[in-house]
Short mmCIF file of C-alpha atoms and ligand atoms in Angstrom, two decimals:
data_model
loop_
_atom_site.label_atom_id
_atom_site.label_comp_id
_atom_site.label_asym_id
_atom_site.label_seq_id
_atom_site.Cartn_x
_atom_site.Cartn_y
_atom_site.Cartn_z
CA MET N 1 0.06 0.06 -0.32
CA ALA N 2 2.34 2.99 -1.23
CA LEU N 3 0.52 6.05 0.09
CA PRO N 4 1.57 9.65 -0.77
CA PHE N 5 2.83 10.36 2.38
CA GLU N 6 4.37 14.21 2.76
CA PRO N 7 7.11 15.33 5.40
CA SER N 8 5.43 17.51 6.97
CA ILE N 9 6.27 17.67 10.79
CA GLU N 10 9.42 15.87 9.92
CA GLY N 11 10.32 19.33 7.25
CA LEU N 12 10.03 21.43 11.29
CA GLY N 13 13.31 19.51 11.90
CA GLY N 14 14.54 17.32 14.74
CA SER N 15 13.51 19.33 18.16
CA TYR N 16 10.11 18.18 17.94
CA TRP N 17 10.12 14.60 17.55
CA ASP N 18 12.54 11.56 17.83
CA VAL N 19 13.11 8.48 15.48
CA VAL N 20 11.95 5.28 16.87
CA GLU N 21 11.48 1.73 15.93
CA ALA N 22 8.17 -0.12 15.86
CA ALA N 23 8.03 -2.98 17.79
CA VAL N 24 7.99 -6.47 16.46
CA PHE N 25 4.82 -8.38 17.71
CA PRO N 26 4.45 -12.36 17.68
CA ARG N 27 1.66 -12.30 15.32
CA THR N 28 -0.09 -9.71 13.74
CA GLN N 29 -3.98 -10.50 13.03
CA LEU N 30 -6.29 -8.04 11.76
CA ARG N 31 -9.14 -7.26 13.52
CA PHE N 32 -11.02 -4.20 12.08
CA ARG N 33 -10.33 -1.77 8.71
CA ASN N 34 -12.25 0.91 7.77
CA ASP N 35 -12.73 1.20 4.07
CA ALA N 36 -14.37 4.48 4.38
CA LEU N 37 -11.79 5.76 5.83
CA LEU N 38 -9.47 4.15 3.05
CA ARG N 39 -11.86 5.88 0.74
CA GLN N 40 -11.37 9.00 2.29
CA LEU N 41 -7.43 8.58 1.53
CA GLY N 42 -8.16 7.89 -2.35
CA VAL N 43 -7.35 4.40 -1.70
CA GLU N 44 -9.77 1.85 -3.38
CA PRO N 45 -10.03 -0.71 -0.63
CA ASP N 46 -11.46 -3.43 -2.91
CA GLY N 47 -7.24 -3.24 -3.91
CA VAL N 48 -6.20 -3.68 -0.41
CA SER N 49 -5.95 -7.31 1.37
CA ASP N 50 -6.37 -8.12 4.84
CA GLN N 51 -2.26 -9.04 4.54
CA ASP N 52 -1.66 -5.40 3.04
CA VAL N 53 -3.46 -3.69 6.25
CA GLU N 54 -1.73 -6.32 8.73
CA MET N 55 1.75 -5.46 6.93
CA ALA N 56 1.61 -1.75 6.73
CA TYR N 57 -0.43 -1.15 10.43
CA GLY N 58 0.56 -4.07 12.01
CA ARG N 59 4.31 -4.43 10.76
CA PHE N 60 5.27 -0.89 9.85
CA GLU N 61 6.85 -2.12 6.65
CA GLU N 62 8.80 0.05 4.74
CA ARG N 63 7.87 3.55 6.51
CA VAL N 64 10.27 5.59 8.13
CA PRO N 65 11.30 7.64 9.85
CA LEU N 66 8.41 6.66 12.17
CA LEU N 67 8.45 9.70 14.71
CA ALA N 68 7.62 9.91 18.60
CA LEU N 69 6.43 13.41 19.47
CA ARG N 70 7.27 15.36 22.03
CA TYR N 71 5.18 17.54 24.34
CA HIS N 72 4.32 18.09 28.68
CA GLY N 73 1.36 18.48 29.55
CA TYR N 74 -1.10 19.51 32.68
CA GLN N 75 -2.36 16.43 34.07
CA PHE N 76 -5.34 16.65 36.29
CA GLY N 77 -3.89 20.18 37.21
CA THR N 78 -0.36 19.08 37.38
CA TYR N 79 2.42 20.28 35.10
CA ASN N 80 4.06 17.11 33.94
CA PRO N 81 7.28 17.53 31.74
CA GLN N 82 8.13 14.03 31.03
CA LEU N 83 5.57 13.17 28.41
CA GLY N 84 5.52 12.45 25.08
CA ASP N 85 4.02 9.55 22.38
CA GLY N 86 4.63 6.94 25.03
CA ARG N 87 3.34 4.03 23.32
CA GLY N 88 2.68 5.69 19.57
CA PHE N 89 4.09 7.43 16.98
CA LEU N 90 3.15 9.30 13.78
CA TYR N 91 3.40 6.96 10.97
CA GLY N 92 2.88 9.12 8.04
CA GLN N 93 1.33 12.35 7.07
CA LEU N 94 -0.98 12.79 3.62
CA ARG N 95 -3.52 14.60 1.83
CA ASP N 96 -7.07 13.35 1.86
CA ARG N 97 -9.77 13.46 -0.89
CA THR N 98 -10.76 17.44 -0.16
CA GLY N 99 -7.05 18.22 -0.45
CA ARG N 100 -6.35 18.72 4.03
CA LEU N 101 -3.69 17.33 5.35
CA GLN N 102 -4.16 14.06 7.70
CA ASP N 103 -2.30 12.09 10.35
CA LEU N 104 -1.85 8.29 10.57
CA GLY N 105 -0.37 7.67 14.07
CA SER N 106 -0.46 4.76 15.82
CA LYS N 107 -1.21 3.63 19.32
CA GLY N 108 0.33 0.79 21.28
CA SER N 109 3.58 0.38 18.77
CA GLY N 110 6.04 -0.28 21.27
CA THR N 111 8.44 1.92 23.67
CA THR N 112 9.34 5.01 22.68
CA PRO N 113 12.35 7.73 24.70
CA TRP N 114 8.68 9.04 26.21
CA SER N 115 7.75 5.50 27.76
CA ARG N 116 8.50 6.61 31.45
CA GLY N 117 8.86 2.74 32.36
CA GLY N 118 4.99 1.54 30.65
CA ASP N 119 5.49 -1.04 27.94
CA GLY N 120 4.20 0.78 24.71
CA ARG N 121 1.67 -1.25 23.96
CA LEU N 122 -2.02 -0.64 24.10
CA THR N 123 -4.69 -3.54 25.27
CA LEU N 124 -6.92 -5.46 22.75
CA LYS N 125 -10.36 -4.17 24.74
CA GLY N 126 -9.13 -0.84 24.89
CA GLY N 127 -8.45 -0.71 20.85
CA VAL N 128 -11.82 -1.94 20.38
CA ARG N 129 -13.14 0.36 23.04
CA GLU N 130 -11.25 3.72 20.89
CA VAL N 131 -12.73 1.96 17.38
CA ILE N 132 -16.39 2.16 19.41
CA ALA N 133 -16.19 5.80 20.43
CA SER N 134 -14.46 7.29 17.34
CA GLU N 135 -16.80 5.84 15.05
CA ALA N 136 -19.77 6.50 16.97
CA LEU N 137 -18.70 10.28 17.65
CA HIS N 138 -18.08 10.48 14.00
CA ARG N 139 -21.61 9.63 13.49
CA LEU N 140 -23.10 11.71 16.06
CA GLY N 141 -21.61 14.94 14.08
CA VAL N 142 -18.17 15.75 16.96
CA THR N 143 -15.60 16.61 15.02
CA THR N 144 -13.05 13.97 15.91
CA SER N 145 -10.04 11.22 15.06
CA ARG N 146 -11.32 8.11 13.01
CA THR N 147 -9.88 4.96 13.69
CA LEU N 148 -8.54 3.34 10.41
CA SER N 149 -6.99 -0.33 11.97
CA LEU N 150 -6.55 -2.43 14.80
CA ILE N 151 -4.80 -5.19 14.57
CA GLU N 152 -4.37 -8.36 17.80
CA THR N 153 -0.63 -8.34 18.11
CA GLY N 154 -0.39 -11.88 20.39
CA ASP N 155 1.22 -10.02 23.21
CA GLU N 156 -0.17 -10.54 26.93
CA LEU N 157 -0.62 -7.77 28.88
CA TRP N 158 -1.28 -6.98 32.73
CA ARG N 159 -3.07 -4.13 33.40
CA GLY N 160 -4.67 -2.73 36.86
CA ASP N 161 -7.94 -2.09 35.26
CA GLU N 162 -8.51 -5.02 33.26
CA PRO N 163 -8.99 -8.72 33.99
CA SER N 164 -4.90 -9.81 33.41
CA PRO N 165 -3.04 -10.85 31.51
CA THR N 166 -4.72 -9.30 28.72
CA ARG N 167 -4.66 -9.22 24.89
CA SER N 168 -2.42 -6.63 23.26
CA ALA N 169 -3.14 -4.59 19.86
CA VAL N 170 -1.77 -1.99 17.76
CA MET N 171 -4.09 0.98 16.85
CA VAL N 172 -4.21 3.27 13.88
CA ARG N 173 -6.11 6.32 13.71
CA MET N 174 -6.55 9.26 11.17
CA ALA N 175 -6.62 12.32 13.13
CA ARG N 176 -6.15 16.22 11.54
CA THR N 177 -2.74 16.29 13.61
CA HIS N 178 -1.19 14.94 16.77
CA LEU N 179 -0.14 18.71 17.74
CA ARG N 180 -1.34 19.48 21.18
CA PHE N 181 -2.00 22.35 23.42
CA GLY N 182 0.86 20.21 25.33
CA THR N 183 3.32 21.09 22.25
CA CYS N 184 3.16 24.62 22.81
CA GLU N 185 3.68 24.34 26.90
CA ARG N 186 6.69 21.77 26.33
CA LEU N 187 8.42 25.36 24.53
CA LEU N 188 7.37 27.79 27.38
CA TYR N 189 9.33 25.40 29.44
CA LEU N 190 11.80 25.17 26.98
CA ARG N 191 12.10 29.22 27.16
CA ASP N 192 11.97 28.82 23.32
CA PRO N 193 9.71 31.24 21.79
CA GLU N 194 11.18 30.68 18.05
CA GLY N 195 10.40 27.02 18.30
CA LEU N 196 6.97 28.09 19.27
CA GLU N 197 6.85 30.41 16.03
CA ARG N 198 8.07 27.93 13.67
CA LEU N 199 6.04 25.41 15.03
CA LEU N 200 2.53 27.86 15.03
CA ARG N 201 3.74 29.26 11.78
CA HIS N 202 3.32 25.79 10.79
CA VAL N 203 -0.01 24.67 12.39
CA VAL N 204 -1.58 28.13 10.92
CA ALA N 205 -0.43 27.37 7.69
CA VAL N 206 -1.45 23.92 7.75
CA TYR N 207 -4.75 23.49 9.69
CA TYR N 208 -6.07 27.29 9.67
CA PRO N 209 -5.47 27.82 5.78
CA ASP N 210 -7.88 30.77 5.54
CA ILE N 211 -6.26 32.78 8.31
CA ALA N 212 -2.75 31.83 6.69
CA ALA N 213 -4.43 33.49 3.54
CA ALA N 214 -6.58 36.52 5.76
CA HIS N 215 -3.30 37.68 7.76
CA PRO N 216 0.01 36.84 5.88
CA ALA N 217 2.81 37.32 8.20
CA PRO N 218 6.32 37.72 6.56
CA ASP N 219 9.17 36.86 8.30
CA GLY N 220 10.44 39.72 10.70
CA ASP N 221 7.10 41.66 10.78
CA ARG N 222 6.49 40.98 14.85
CA LEU N 223 3.16 43.23 14.10
CA ALA N 224 1.59 41.04 11.19
CA LEU N 225 2.74 38.09 13.38
CA GLU N 226 0.78 38.84 15.91
CA HIS N 227 -2.32 39.43 14.13
CA GLN N 228 -1.86 36.04 12.46
CA LEU N 229 -1.63 34.27 15.65
CA LEU N 230 -4.39 36.10 17.78
CA ALA N 231 -6.71 35.12 14.79
CA PHE N 232 -5.51 31.48 15.11
CA TYR N 233 -6.21 31.82 19.08
CA GLY N 234 -9.43 33.17 18.36
CA GLU N 235 -9.96 30.48 15.58
CA LEU N 236 -8.97 27.51 18.07
CA VAL N 237 -10.96 29.03 21.03
CA GLU N 238 -14.41 29.11 18.84
CA ARG N 239 -13.33 25.35 17.46
CA VAL N 240 -13.19 23.53 21.09
CA ALA N 241 -16.14 25.41 21.99
CA ARG N 242 -17.69 23.47 19.83
CA LEU N 243 -16.36 20.58 20.31
CA ALA N 244 -17.53 20.64 23.57
CA ALA N 245 -20.98 21.69 22.32
CA GLU N 246 -20.74 18.50 20.64
CA TRP N 247 -19.58 16.24 23.28
CA MET N 248 -22.21 17.45 25.48
CA SER N 249 -24.99 16.60 23.07
CA ALA N 250 -23.44 13.56 21.87
CA GLY N 251 -23.73 12.92 26.20
CA PHE N 252 -19.89 11.96 26.02
CA VAL N 253 -17.32 11.93 28.61
CA HIS N 254 -13.59 12.04 27.35
CA GLY N 255 -12.94 11.36 30.47
CA VAL N 256 -9.11 12.89 30.50
CA LEU N 257 -9.01 16.09 29.39
CA ASN N 258 -5.38 16.98 30.33
CA THR N 259 -3.48 19.61 27.92
CA ASP N 260 -1.73 16.77 26.39
CA ASN N 261 -4.96 15.47 24.71
CA MET N 262 -6.49 18.53 23.38
CA SER N 263 -5.70 18.86 19.75
CA LEU N 264 -4.76 22.58 17.86
CA ALA N 265 -6.82 21.61 15.24
CA GLY N 266 -9.76 21.57 18.21
CA GLU N 267 -10.14 17.93 16.76
CA SER N 268 -11.38 15.17 19.39
CA PHE N 269 -8.96 12.23 19.80
CA ASP N 270 -7.49 9.76 21.92
CA TYR N 271 -10.31 7.59 23.60
CA GLY N 272 -8.89 5.78 26.94
CA PRO N 273 -11.68 5.49 29.95
CA PHE N 274 -14.52 8.01 28.34
CA ALA N 275 -17.68 6.40 28.50
CA PHE N 276 -21.40 7.50 26.93
CA LEU N 277 -23.44 8.81 29.40
CA ASP N 278 -26.11 6.25 30.98
CA ARG N 279 -28.73 8.67 32.79
CA TRP N 280 -28.19 12.34 32.12
CA ASP N 281 -26.14 13.22 34.86
CA PRO N 282 -23.50 16.06 34.96
CA SER N 283 -21.56 14.22 38.02
CA PHE N 284 -20.99 11.44 36.30
CA THR N 285 -17.00 10.52 35.67
CA ALA N 286 -15.30 8.85 33.48
CA ALA N 287 -11.81 7.28 34.46
CA TYR N 288 -11.36 5.77 37.46
CA PHE N 289 -8.14 7.54 38.39
CA ASP N 290 -10.44 11.08 38.57
CA GLN N 291 -11.26 10.58 42.46
CA THR N 292 -12.28 14.41 42.37
CA GLY N 293 -14.60 13.93 38.98
CA LEU N 294 -12.33 17.08 37.58
CA TYR N 295 -13.24 15.91 34.14
CA SER N 296 -16.65 14.71 34.85
CA TYR N 297 -19.61 15.30 32.08
CA GLY N 298 -21.06 18.53 33.38
CA ARG N 299 -17.28 20.23 34.12
CA GLN N 300 -16.03 19.26 30.02
CA PRO N 301 -16.95 22.92 28.94
CA ALA N 302 -15.42 24.44 31.67
CA ILE N 303 -12.42 23.12 31.66
CA CYS N 304 -11.97 23.24 28.09
CA ARG N 305 -12.09 27.10 28.18
CA LYS N 306 -9.70 26.51 31.06
CA ASN N 307 -6.76 24.70 29.15
CA LEU N 308 -7.62 27.24 26.66
CA GLN N 309 -6.31 30.27 28.94
CA LEU N 310 -3.50 28.04 30.05
CA LEU N 311 -2.36 27.62 26.43
CA GLN N 312 -2.49 31.51 26.25
CA ASN N 313 0.82 30.86 28.86
CA PRO N 314 3.37 29.90 26.05
CA LEU N 315 1.39 31.79 23.77
CA ALA N 316 2.52 34.80 25.77
CA MET N 317 5.55 34.33 24.54
CA LEU N 318 4.46 35.94 21.49
CA LEU N 319 1.32 37.66 22.15
CA PRO N 320 -0.39 39.97 24.41
CA ARG N 321 -2.23 38.66 27.03
CA PRO N 322 -5.37 40.56 27.12
CA ARG N 323 -5.95 40.51 23.49
CA MET N 324 -6.49 36.57 23.90
CA GLU N 325 -8.65 37.04 26.90
CA GLU N 326 -11.06 39.22 24.89
CA SER N 327 -10.91 36.16 22.25
CA LEU N 328 -11.81 33.72 25.01
CA GLU N 329 -14.30 36.16 25.76
CA ARG N 330 -16.63 34.45 22.76
CA TYR N 331 -16.24 30.77 23.98
CA ALA N 332 -19.51 30.93 26.03
CA SER N 333 -21.82 32.01 23.26
CA THR N 334 -19.91 30.17 20.80
CA TYR N 335 -20.71 27.50 22.73
CA GLN N 336 -23.99 28.13 23.77
CA ASN N 337 -25.19 28.71 20.21
CA HIS N 338 -23.67 25.18 18.91
CA TYR N 339 -24.95 23.32 22.07
CA ARG N 340 -28.79 24.39 20.89
CA PHE N 341 -27.67 23.45 17.48
CA CYS N 342 -26.71 19.85 18.30
CA LEU N 343 -29.05 19.59 20.72
CA VAL N 344 -32.04 20.58 18.27
CA ARG N 345 -30.89 18.34 15.53
CA ARG N 346 -30.85 15.48 17.90
CA LEU N 347 -34.41 16.26 18.54
CA GLY N 348 -34.70 16.31 14.51
CA LEU N 349 -34.93 19.85 14.12
CA THR N 350 -32.45 21.44 11.70
CA THR N 351 -33.22 24.88 10.13
CA ASN N 352 -33.18 27.22 12.65
CA PRO N 353 -36.26 30.56 12.21
CA ASP N 354 -36.86 31.08 16.24
CA LEU N 355 -33.30 30.95 18.42
CA GLU N 356 -35.64 31.59 21.55
CA SER N 357 -38.32 28.75 20.94
CA ASP N 358 -35.16 26.46 20.47
CA GLU N 359 -33.64 27.90 23.98
CA ARG N 360 -37.03 26.96 25.54
CA LEU N 361 -37.26 23.73 23.66
CA VAL N 362 -33.44 22.98 24.98
CA SER N 363 -34.45 23.78 28.47
CA ALA N 364 -37.36 21.70 28.59
CA THR N 365 -35.63 18.83 27.00
CA LEU N 366 -32.96 19.13 30.02
CA GLU N 367 -35.83 18.90 32.51
CA LEU N 368 -37.27 16.36 31.34
CA ILE N 369 -33.94 14.05 31.01
CA ALA N 370 -32.95 15.56 34.11
CA SER N 371 -35.83 14.21 35.79
CA TRP N 372 -36.62 11.03 34.38
CA PRO N 373 -34.71 7.90 35.00
CA VAL N 374 -34.15 7.01 31.35
CA GLY N 375 -30.98 6.15 29.39
CA TYR N 376 -29.93 9.35 27.81
CA GLY N 377 -29.33 7.77 24.59
CA ASP N 378 -32.08 5.49 24.90
CA PHE N 379 -34.19 8.96 25.21
CA PHE N 380 -33.03 9.63 21.52
CA ALA N 381 -33.67 6.68 20.21
CA GLY N 382 -36.97 6.09 21.63
CA LEU N 383 -37.91 9.30 20.07
CA ALA N 384 -36.62 8.83 16.46
CA SER N 385 -38.01 5.00 16.45
CA ALA N 386 -41.19 6.50 17.67
CA ILE N 387 -41.46 9.06 14.63
CA GLN N 388 -40.46 6.52 12.30
CA SER N 389 -42.92 3.91 13.12
CA ALA N 390 -45.87 6.28 13.13
CA GLY N 391 -44.93 9.45 11.61
CA LEU N 392 -44.83 12.55 13.03
CA PRO N 393 -48.31 13.23 15.28
CA GLN N 394 -50.97 15.81 14.06
CA GLU N 395 -51.20 17.54 17.43
CA PRO N 396 -48.65 17.21 20.36
CA GLU N 397 -51.21 14.67 21.92
CA GLY N 398 -50.63 12.34 19.49
CA LEU N 399 -47.37 12.02 20.87
CA PRO N 400 -47.36 8.87 23.11
CA VAL N 401 -44.74 8.39 25.96
CA PHE N 402 -42.48 6.82 23.67
CA LEU N 403 -40.01 4.68 26.73
CA ASN N 404 -42.51 2.52 27.85
CA ASP N 405 -40.63 -0.30 29.71
CA GLY N 406 -39.38 1.74 32.79
CA PRO N 407 -40.65 4.43 35.11
CA ALA N 408 -43.26 7.25 33.16
CA PRO N 409 -41.79 10.85 33.27
CA ALA N 410 -43.37 13.58 35.46
CA ARG N 411 -46.95 14.45 33.92
CA GLU N 412 -45.98 18.18 33.53
CA MET N 413 -42.37 17.80 32.65
CA TRP N 414 -43.61 15.62 29.75
CA GLN N 415 -46.34 17.88 28.58
CA ASN N 416 -44.68 20.90 28.72
CA TRP N 417 -41.62 19.28 26.39
CA ARG N 418 -44.14 17.60 24.07
CA ASN N 419 -45.58 20.74 23.25
CA ALA N 420 -42.73 22.76 23.41
CA TRP N 421 -40.96 19.61 20.48
CA TRP N 422 -44.16 19.76 18.55
CA TRP N 423 -45.09 23.54 18.01
CA GLN N 424 -41.07 23.16 16.93
CA THR N 425 -41.42 20.36 14.49
CA GLN N 426 -44.74 22.97 13.22
CA ALA N 427 -42.75 25.92 13.14
CA ARG N 428 -40.26 24.95 10.54
CA GLU N 429 -42.25 25.26 7.83
CA VAL N 430 -41.18 28.86 7.14
CA PRO N 431 -42.77 30.38 3.80
CA GLY N 432 -40.38 31.41 1.21
CA THR N 433 -37.50 29.13 2.46
CA GLU N 434 -36.15 26.05 1.72
CA PRO N 435 -38.26 22.92 2.54
CA ASP N 436 -37.28 21.50 6.20
CA ALA N 437 -35.50 18.34 5.35
CA SER N 438 -38.46 15.71 7.18
CA VAL N 439 -38.24 15.58 10.86
CA PRO N 440 -37.83 11.57 11.00
CA GLU N 441 -34.81 11.84 8.33
CA VAL N 442 -33.18 13.95 10.86
CA LEU N 443 -33.83 12.05 13.86
CA ARG N 444 -32.52 8.83 11.86
CA ARG N 445 -29.51 10.77 10.88
CA TRP N 446 -27.94 12.28 13.86
CA ASN N 447 -29.35 9.55 16.22
CA LEU N 448 -27.91 5.99 17.64
CA SER N 449 -30.05 3.19 17.42
CA GLN N 450 -28.01 1.84 20.59
CA THR N 451 -25.35 4.01 22.29
CA PRO N 452 -22.20 2.18 23.34
CA THR N 453 -22.72 2.94 26.84
CA ARG N 454 -20.50 0.77 29.31
CA SER N 455 -22.81 -2.02 29.36
CA LEU N 456 -23.43 -1.96 25.69
CA ILE N 457 -19.21 -2.21 25.50
CA GLU N 458 -19.29 -5.32 28.12
CA SER N 459 -21.72 -6.99 25.83
CA LEU N 460 -19.99 -6.18 22.35
CA TRP N 461 -16.56 -7.15 24.55
CA GLU N 462 -17.87 -10.19 25.83
CA PRO N 463 -18.17 -12.52 23.09
CA ILE N 464 -14.47 -12.07 22.13
CA ASP N 465 -13.09 -12.68 25.44
CA GLN N 466 -15.39 -15.58 26.15
CA GLY N 467 -15.50 -17.08 22.48
CA ASP N 468 -13.33 -14.93 19.82
CA ASP N 469 -16.59 -13.70 18.71
CA TRP N 470 -16.27 -10.54 16.51
CA LEU N 471 -19.69 -10.77 14.70
CA PRO N 472 -22.08 -8.60 17.23
CA VAL N 473 -19.27 -5.70 17.68
CA GLY N 474 -19.21 -5.92 13.94
CA SER N 475 -22.63 -5.41 13.59
CA TRP N 476 -23.12 -3.03 15.74
CA LEU N 477 -19.88 -0.81 13.85
CA ALA N 478 -21.89 -1.78 10.86
CA SER N 479 -25.36 -0.04 12.03
CA VAL N 480 -23.24 2.98 13.10
CA MET N 481 -20.76 3.65 10.01
CA LYS N 482 -24.02 3.21 8.09
CA ALA N 483 -24.69 7.19 7.54
P1 AMP F 501 -2.86 8.86 27.69
O1 AMP F 501 -3.25 9.64 28.99
O2 AMP F 501 -3.38 8.04 26.82
O3 AMP F 501 -3.05 10.63 26.93
O4 AMP F 501 -1.56 9.26 28.35
C1 AMP F 501 -0.98 10.20 28.83
C2 AMP F 501 0.94 9.62 28.50
O5 AMP F 501 1.00 8.56 28.95
C3 AMP F 501 1.57 9.83 27.39
O6 AMP F 501 2.65 10.35 26.75
C4 AMP F 501 1.14 7.93 26.57
O7 AMP F 501 1.61 8.27 25.42
C5 AMP F 501 2.06 7.35 27.93
N1 AMP F 501 0.89 6.35 27.71
C6 AMP F 501 0.29 5.98 28.47
N2 AMP F 501 0.22 4.16 28.45
C7 AMP F 501 1.25 4.27 28.14
C8 AMP F 501 2.03 2.65 28.06
N3 AMP F 501 1.11 1.37 28.26
N4 AMP F 501 3.55 2.95 27.63
C9 AMP F 501 4.03 3.71 27.39
N5 AMP F 501 3.01 4.87 27.38
C10 AMP F 501 1.92 5.11 27.87
MG1 MG F 502 -2.82 11.21 25.40
#
């Protein structure tokens, strides 16, 4: 599989990465390949055998150099200058069909100078979980990395959070970039403003081309550089605000929002102890080692904002802080607008004629699901399935309580929500505008019939663990990946 890789980060020079070698595994056995992504990368999947995938993304043949990226980060509030790719590397960078540069990065591919005593490996279950998270989030409209391949590698691993020994795997993900907030933080730690300037010029040129075009910054022109980088920071603030809104609407808890897991392209990536909500609960915490609930579901928007504020520390080597603070002020309204847009879309409604009614519908929805002990994803799936089978009701009273195996919702709360929702389905018929996409179709497109909550993931993992049966996870993935 000869892909047209481009030396992009490599061209920045060796102070940002270390050349590493991939581990040699006892065996390689393909467990997941993402043909839709191969197509996105301009590769016809029919011409690629499973063995080709194993050779390329399990044995990493013919691909040099493999680069472990250097970075630091705030982990649970404490600065850690000993990070960096400890079990992965940048395998290559290439253009997708739309011309955008994409990273292929590995996870579980062996130790590096940054492994800090770790084994450099990924458990098979951890890999299956990342496949599930990335594909579900992508389907739900979250700006996320995707998984290209998962290959079982035949090692036995010991982990505190899985029955051990446990099976091992190596994964390759496609992400916009593996450059993180922590990549900048490291350059502040090293007091290297020139290194930061070089890095950020690169980031803007590759991942913010509109800003590079609107704010050209010739070498040596400090003021022009300042304008460009301020515009970049402002755009990053907006991308991260929208990402947080997308997670919240998806009912997703990332789990480890350390600054080394925050992408400079504003994309969601690196799925470890994540969880999809069962019941809607702001205090729900995903990582067992997050004892104070720092990264709980409800704190994610504030934590992302905090991380953007922390990023001002390295950026202040090149930019005036008050101007960055001004940009950060846009975070709240960007978040709120996008959250409303995403949530209303999950309710089957796309166009946006009346923001205030949408806002009221969002409040009514949150009141209902906070008081009604049903699954967060089940609520949307239930609505989608009721409307798909019976069509839009003629009047609000025509919508039945669509989840009837559990407790009933409080009457007043239910009626309040149902009326607000029904009127919004009617109000979308705005004269003189494009006809609204049909509510049943929007509901189908933006919801999952089965949300990968912990219990669902366990039920998909158990057959693999007990009998090497990959059918359940395969059919769940097929249902999600069918757009
Ligand atoms: P994470 O919390 O997964 O983002 O990882 C934080 C840091 O720990 C990163 O530098 C990882 O590369 C590193 N790391 C995590 N697991 C391992 C492992 N098994 N071996 C080596 N490094 C690891
Ligand atoms: Mg990470």
